[in-house]
XYZ file of C-alpha atoms in Angstrom:
376
model
C -7.093 4.234 -25.902
C -10.043 2.039 -24.482
C -11.660 3.327 -21.540
C -13.572 1.600 -18.615
C -16.328 3.050 -16.739
C -15.259 4.211 -13.154
C -16.793 1.785 -10.418
C -19.890 3.049 -8.812
C -19.104 5.039 -5.623
C -19.318 3.490 -2.373
C -22.297 4.366 -0.388
C -23.238 5.126 2.938
C -24.202 1.626 3.800
C -20.700 0.466 2.835
C -19.072 3.026 5.262
C -21.642 2.113 7.905
C -20.671 -1.714 7.756
C -17.049 -0.989 7.901
C -17.518 1.254 11.058
C -19.618 -1.346 12.798
C -16.931 -4.064 11.854
C -14.116 -1.767 13.204
C -15.779 -1.405 16.415
C -16.808 -4.936 16.589
C -13.136 -5.972 15.975
C -11.926 -3.329 18.568
C -14.243 -4.796 21.244
C -13.302 -8.432 20.152
C -9.452 -7.340 20.798
C -10.433 -6.005 24.260
C -10.238 -2.298 23.443
C -12.695 0.385 24.272
C -12.957 1.709 20.932
C -11.210 3.208 17.911
C -9.984 6.806 17.516
C -9.124 7.470 13.659
C -7.553 10.531 12.515
C -7.117 12.196 8.830
C -5.458 9.642 6.790
C -6.071 5.956 4.919
C -7.981 4.587 7.961
C -10.620 7.501 7.930
C -10.616 7.500 4.079
C -11.575 3.951 4.394
C -14.069 4.022 7.179
C -16.022 7.276 6.060
C -14.729 8.645 2.769
C -13.670 11.843 4.114
C -10.300 13.276 3.491
C -9.731 16.620 4.832
C -8.282 19.318 2.401
C -5.639 20.246 4.957
C -4.296 18.362 7.873
C -3.653 21.026 10.319
C -3.135 21.375 14.097
C -6.894 21.206 14.707
C -8.316 18.086 16.068
C -10.189 15.540 13.781
C -10.989 12.362 14.878
C -13.557 9.614 14.277
C -14.432 7.691 17.535
C -15.789 4.224 17.156
C -17.093 2.342 19.855
C -19.317 -1.099 19.911
C -22.603 -0.152 20.737
C -21.930 3.606 20.255
C -23.162 5.671 16.990
C -19.988 6.628 15.225
C -19.051 10.209 15.985
C -16.819 12.498 13.730
C -15.201 15.351 15.727
C -14.204 18.083 13.417
C -13.387 21.841 13.517
C -16.500 24.304 12.639
C -14.580 25.501 9.795
C -14.226 22.187 8.097
C -17.617 20.852 8.838
C -19.525 21.550 5.903
C -16.816 19.551 3.756
C -17.388 16.437 6.503
C -20.950 16.656 5.687
C -20.480 16.068 2.319
C -18.442 13.237 2.610
C -19.819 9.878 1.309
C -19.981 8.161 4.540
C -21.363 11.296 6.704
C -24.724 9.871 6.612
C -23.853 6.977 8.777
C -22.149 9.096 11.650
C -22.942 11.964 13.710
C -21.107 14.959 13.300
C -19.743 17.121 16.116
C -18.082 20.356 15.630
C -15.913 22.455 17.863
C -14.920 26.213 17.206
C -11.747 28.181 17.724
C -11.165 29.105 21.083
C -12.618 25.963 22.312
C -10.867 22.989 23.899
C -11.274 20.266 21.246
C -10.303 17.542 24.080
C -13.268 18.578 26.152
C -15.534 18.147 23.198
C -14.202 14.704 22.318
C -13.854 13.413 26.027
C -17.416 12.484 26.792
C -17.462 10.132 23.513
C -14.737 7.975 25.400
C -14.406 5.387 28.079
C -12.547 7.470 31.026
C -10.515 4.154 31.747
C -10.410 2.790 28.341
C -7.361 1.508 26.113
C -8.156 2.744 22.581
C -6.716 1.533 19.183
C -5.370 4.845 17.362
C -4.649 5.136 13.671
C -0.843 5.108 13.110
C -0.479 8.466 11.595
C -2.415 10.267 14.360
C -0.620 13.555 15.818
C 1.279 13.152 19.461
C -0.131 16.436 20.229
C -3.688 15.214 19.804
C -3.224 11.818 21.894
C -1.439 13.698 24.737
C -4.217 16.355 24.760
C -6.815 13.565 25.158
C -4.640 11.799 27.859
C -4.535 15.053 29.770
C -8.195 15.540 29.845
C -8.737 11.650 30.481
C -5.643 10.329 32.539
C -7.128 7.086 32.687
C -6.993 6.403 28.927
C -4.233 4.531 27.189
C -3.700 3.832 23.482
C -1.942 1.483 20.963
C -1.666 1.875 17.213
C -4.087 0.099 15.092
C -1.179 -1.780 12.888
C -0.589 -3.308 16.279
C -4.195 -3.871 17.641
C -5.955 -4.400 14.483
C -3.875 -5.077 11.852
C -6.301 -6.805 9.615
C -8.461 -3.564 9.864
C -8.401 -2.951 5.952
C -6.581 -6.221 4.786
C -9.501 -8.108 3.319
C -11.083 -6.632 0.315
C -14.705 -7.237 -0.939
C -15.607 -7.362 -4.448
C -15.946 -3.684 -4.993
C -12.576 -3.030 -3.540
C -11.139 -6.141 -5.678
C -12.520 -4.519 -8.712
C -10.561 -1.212 -8.088
C -7.463 -2.856 -7.508
C -7.929 -4.858 -10.355
C -8.337 -1.710 -12.249
C -5.494 -0.272 -10.855
C -3.122 -3.111 -11.881
C -4.307 -3.038 -15.140
C -3.525 0.354 -16.014
C 0.185 -0.238 -14.261
C 0.472 -2.946 -16.239
C -0.633 -0.789 -19.617
C 2.040 1.457 -18.422
C 4.845 -1.084 -18.373
C 3.732 -2.106 -21.760
C 4.879 1.179 -23.332
C 7.837 2.176 -21.095
C 9.717 -0.933 -22.386
C 8.940 0.685 -26.017
C 10.818 3.974 -25.172
C 14.528 4.775 -25.388
C 16.778 3.782 -22.300
C 20.314 4.419 -23.488
C 21.611 7.747 -23.511
C 18.550 9.392 -21.039
C 18.900 10.137 -17.579
C 16.900 7.742 -14.712
C 14.459 10.996 -14.000
C 13.380 11.229 -17.574
C 12.452 7.585 -17.736
C 11.084 8.293 -14.485
C 8.732 11.296 -15.839
C 7.615 8.779 -18.628
C 6.371 6.421 -16.209
C 4.565 8.964 -14.456
C 2.879 10.111 -17.384
C 1.784 6.718 -18.181
C 0.146 6.063 -15.156
C -1.964 9.245 -15.363
C -2.535 8.312 -18.859
C -4.051 5.146 -17.910
C -6.112 6.480 -14.889
C -4.208 6.813 -11.896
C -5.050 10.088 -9.948
C -1.885 9.905 -7.976
C 1.453 8.782 -8.681
C 3.284 7.395 -5.442
C 6.634 6.494 -6.718
C 8.604 5.965 -10.033
C 11.603 3.836 -9.008
C 14.370 3.643 -11.748
C 17.142 1.970 -10.667
C 19.813 1.610 -13.607
C 23.095 -0.156 -13.206
C 24.826 -0.625 -9.703
C 21.786 2.159 -8.669
C 19.462 -1.083 -8.966
C 21.008 -2.527 -5.982
C 19.766 -0.197 -3.799
C 15.830 -1.452 -3.447
C 14.535 1.919 -2.865
C 16.765 4.185 -5.220
C 15.032 7.345 -6.281
C 15.602 8.039 -9.722
C 18.616 10.121 -10.235
C 20.623 11.984 -12.659
C 22.734 8.999 -13.993
C 22.519 8.322 -17.599
C 21.425 4.909 -18.556
C 24.219 2.897 -20.354
C 23.992 0.023 -22.930
C 24.563 -2.912 -21.057
C 22.912 -1.611 -17.534
C 20.097 -3.714 -15.752
C 17.477 -1.294 -14.995
C 15.052 -1.750 -12.112
C 11.367 -0.352 -12.830
C 9.150 -0.401 -9.892
C 6.285 2.052 -9.950
C 2.435 2.434 -8.674
C -0.077 4.747 -7.087
C -3.979 5.324 -6.900
C -6.668 4.863 -9.244
C -10.137 4.784 -8.011
C -8.765 5.464 -4.475
C -6.939 1.882 -4.700
C -3.025 1.182 -5.283
C -1.005 -0.553 -7.849
C 2.566 -1.711 -7.378
C 4.643 -3.588 -9.763
C 8.099 -4.088 -10.620
C 10.009 -5.368 -13.770
C 13.632 -5.583 -14.390
C 14.996 -5.060 -17.929
C 18.247 -4.703 -19.769
C 19.493 -2.164 -22.177
C 20.961 -4.546 -24.957
C 21.710 -8.282 -24.321
C 22.457 -9.490 -20.959
C 25.442 -11.212 -19.914
C 25.043 -14.856 -18.830
C 25.343 -13.815 -15.025
C 22.846 -11.187 -15.499
C 20.387 -13.605 -17.165
C 21.101 -16.345 -14.541
C 20.286 -13.818 -11.674
C 16.812 -12.566 -13.400
C 16.006 -16.203 -13.594
C 16.592 -17.144 -10.032
C 14.431 -14.235 -9.253
C 11.788 -15.154 -11.445
C 11.765 -18.444 -10.267
C 11.649 -17.402 -6.776
C 8.860 -14.779 -7.457
C 6.879 -17.898 -9.276
C 7.376 -20.142 -5.686
C 5.790 -17.295 -3.886
C 2.890 -16.879 -5.754
C 2.805 -20.983 -5.820
C 2.259 -20.911 -2.375
C -0.364 -18.500 -1.941
C -3.705 -20.478 -0.805
C -6.053 -19.889 2.382
C -4.645 -20.820 5.645
C -1.147 -20.694 4.778
C 0.877 -18.325 6.986
C 2.252 -15.012 5.828
C 5.684 -15.956 6.359
C 5.420 -19.130 3.985
C 5.210 -16.999 1.093
C 8.470 -15.163 2.122
C 9.888 -18.431 3.028
C 9.077 -20.128 -0.637
C 10.361 -16.978 -2.624
C 13.609 -17.062 -0.108
C 14.458 -20.716 -0.397
C 14.751 -20.378 -4.430
C 17.193 -17.554 -4.031
C 19.176 -19.001 -0.897
C 19.419 -22.450 -2.930
C 21.045 -20.501 -5.796
C 23.918 -18.985 -3.665
C 22.080 -15.450 -3.523
C 20.717 -15.581 -0.060
C 22.520 -12.425 1.619
C 21.481 -10.630 -1.404
C 17.852 -10.791 -1.061
C 17.777 -7.860 1.772
C 14.073 -6.999 2.332
C 10.587 -8.769 3.099
C 9.128 -10.681 0.133
C 5.623 -8.848 0.115
C 3.352 -5.677 1.800
C -0.394 -5.358 1.847
C -2.075 -3.003 -0.754
C -5.340 -1.529 -0.501
C -6.257 2.307 -0.108
C -2.374 2.801 0.379
C 0.298 1.183 -1.520
C 2.125 -0.311 1.680
C -0.357 -1.917 4.494
C -0.843 -5.116 6.428
C -0.304 -7.881 5.784
C 3.646 -8.429 5.722
C 4.783 -11.169 3.928
C 8.069 -11.762 6.159
C 9.452 -14.073 8.553
C 7.736 -14.271 12.045
C 4.175 -13.371 10.803
C 2.190 -16.232 11.216
C -1.080 -14.714 10.380
C -2.756 -17.039 7.829
C -4.064 -15.928 4.505
C -7.565 -15.667 3.741
C -9.407 -14.933 0.582
C -9.591 -11.143 -0.389
C -6.327 -10.335 1.046
C -4.147 -8.593 -1.455
C -0.424 -8.088 -1.277
C 2.701 -7.937 -3.156
C 5.327 -10.728 -3.886
C 8.669 -9.252 -4.965
C 11.529 -11.055 -4.335
C 14.942 -9.563 -5.309
C 18.925 -10.079 -5.397
C 21.039 -6.976 -5.140
C 24.755 -7.220 -5.979
C 26.247 -3.920 -4.314
C 27.933 -1.819 -6.719
C 26.863 -3.854 -9.923
C 23.142 -4.331 -10.367
C 20.021 -5.501 -8.846
C 16.716 -7.745 -9.926
C 13.490 -7.507 -8.743
C 9.998 -8.969 -10.133
C 6.615 -8.000 -8.381
C 3.062 -8.624 -9.059
C 0.070 -7.946 -6.559
C -1.601 -11.197 -5.831
C -5.099 -11.395 -4.122
C -5.756 -14.740 -2.394
C -8.763 -16.676 -3.581
C -10.841 -19.810 -2.425
C -8.539 -22.144 -3.708
C -5.212 -20.420 -4.276
C -4.247 -16.850 -5.682
C -4.719 -14.725 -8.372
C -2.258 -11.954 -10.085
C -3.579 -8.398 -10.443
C -0.472 -8.034 -12.785
C -0.106 -9.897 -15.852
C 3.072 -8.591 -17.927
C 5.706 -10.811 -19.115
C 7.946 -11.466 -16.481
C 10.712 -12.697 -18.787
C 13.730 -10.153 -19.217
C 12.690 -7.491 -21.484
C 15.524 -5.939 -23.888
C 15.071 -2.513 -24.346
C 17.246 0.219 -26.481
C-alpha cells in the first residue's frame, strides 16, 4: 500500500492567527469576546485536546485587543503547556478547592455578551453568570457560524487526504462479499479499511440494506444482506485531524429497472448540486439544484433531509446546504453534497461527495465512480 507523508504540523503562529481572527470576528459581530470549551473549537483554535473532559472548568477566553488566555485546572496545566498553540496564549490555572469562576471573571467584560462554543457545559455558563450577572451568552453556531468554515491550503490538504483515504476504502469494500453477511460485518470491514488507509478515528459506518436503506441514518444491524438488495454505504472519520464523509449505493446482483431509475435520478441530482457550486452562490441554491431534479422525477416527498453540511475538524459543521441559508459560498468552504431518495419499507439511495469551493467553481474531494456498483 503506497504511503504519503503526513502533513507538517500546524504551528503556534497558525493558532495565533486563528485566535486573532476569532476575536476580530466576535468584535465585528458586536460581541465582547468568545469563550471556548473543550471540543472541536478548542482543537481548531489552540490544538489542545484535554485527555478527559470533566466537571473541572477549562475555557479559552478570546477578546479583541486582549491576549488569549486559557483557564485550566492545575492538574491539567502540564498537558495544556504542551499543546501546539500554547506559545500563542497565556495559561491561567486554578486548583481544586478554589472557585474557577472567580479566576475567570476578571478576564471578562462584566456586562459583555459572549459567543460560546456549542458544547460548553451549562453548569459552567451558569457559574460564570452567577459570578457576573451582567453577562449574556450566545452559541457560536448562531453568532459566528463561519468561524471554521473557510479552509486554508494546509487544511485543504488534510481534507484531500481524508477524502482520498475514504475513496480507497470504497474501492476495496465493493470487492468483498455482501450476500449472506450481516450489515454489522460489512460495517466492520469498512471501519477496518478506513483505519488501514490512515484514519485515526472512525465516526460512522452506515450500512443500510434493503428496507433499512430507507432510513438515512440507519445504524448497521443484524439484518442479513440478501441478493437483490440495494445497500447504502455512508462512512467517514478523521485523518490528520480532518474529516472524510462519502456515500455510495451499491446493489447485490442486478438491479430492477425501478432501482436503476431511482439511482440514476439521485446521481443526476448530485451532479446538479455540484454544477451549482461557485463563489457567491447562496448555500440554499445547492439544495435547490439537487432537490429540483428529484422533485421533477416525481420523488420530491422522498428526499427528506438537507443536501449537505460543512466538514473540517468535525464531520458535521456549518455551513449547511439547506433552504433558507442565504450565506454565499466563498473559496475554501468545504461541504457535502448528498441528495437521496428513501422509499419506506423498500430501499433507499444516496450519493455523497465532499466538495470545496474554488475561485471559479467547485472541486470534488471524493472521486470514486458514482455509477451503481454491482456487488456479490
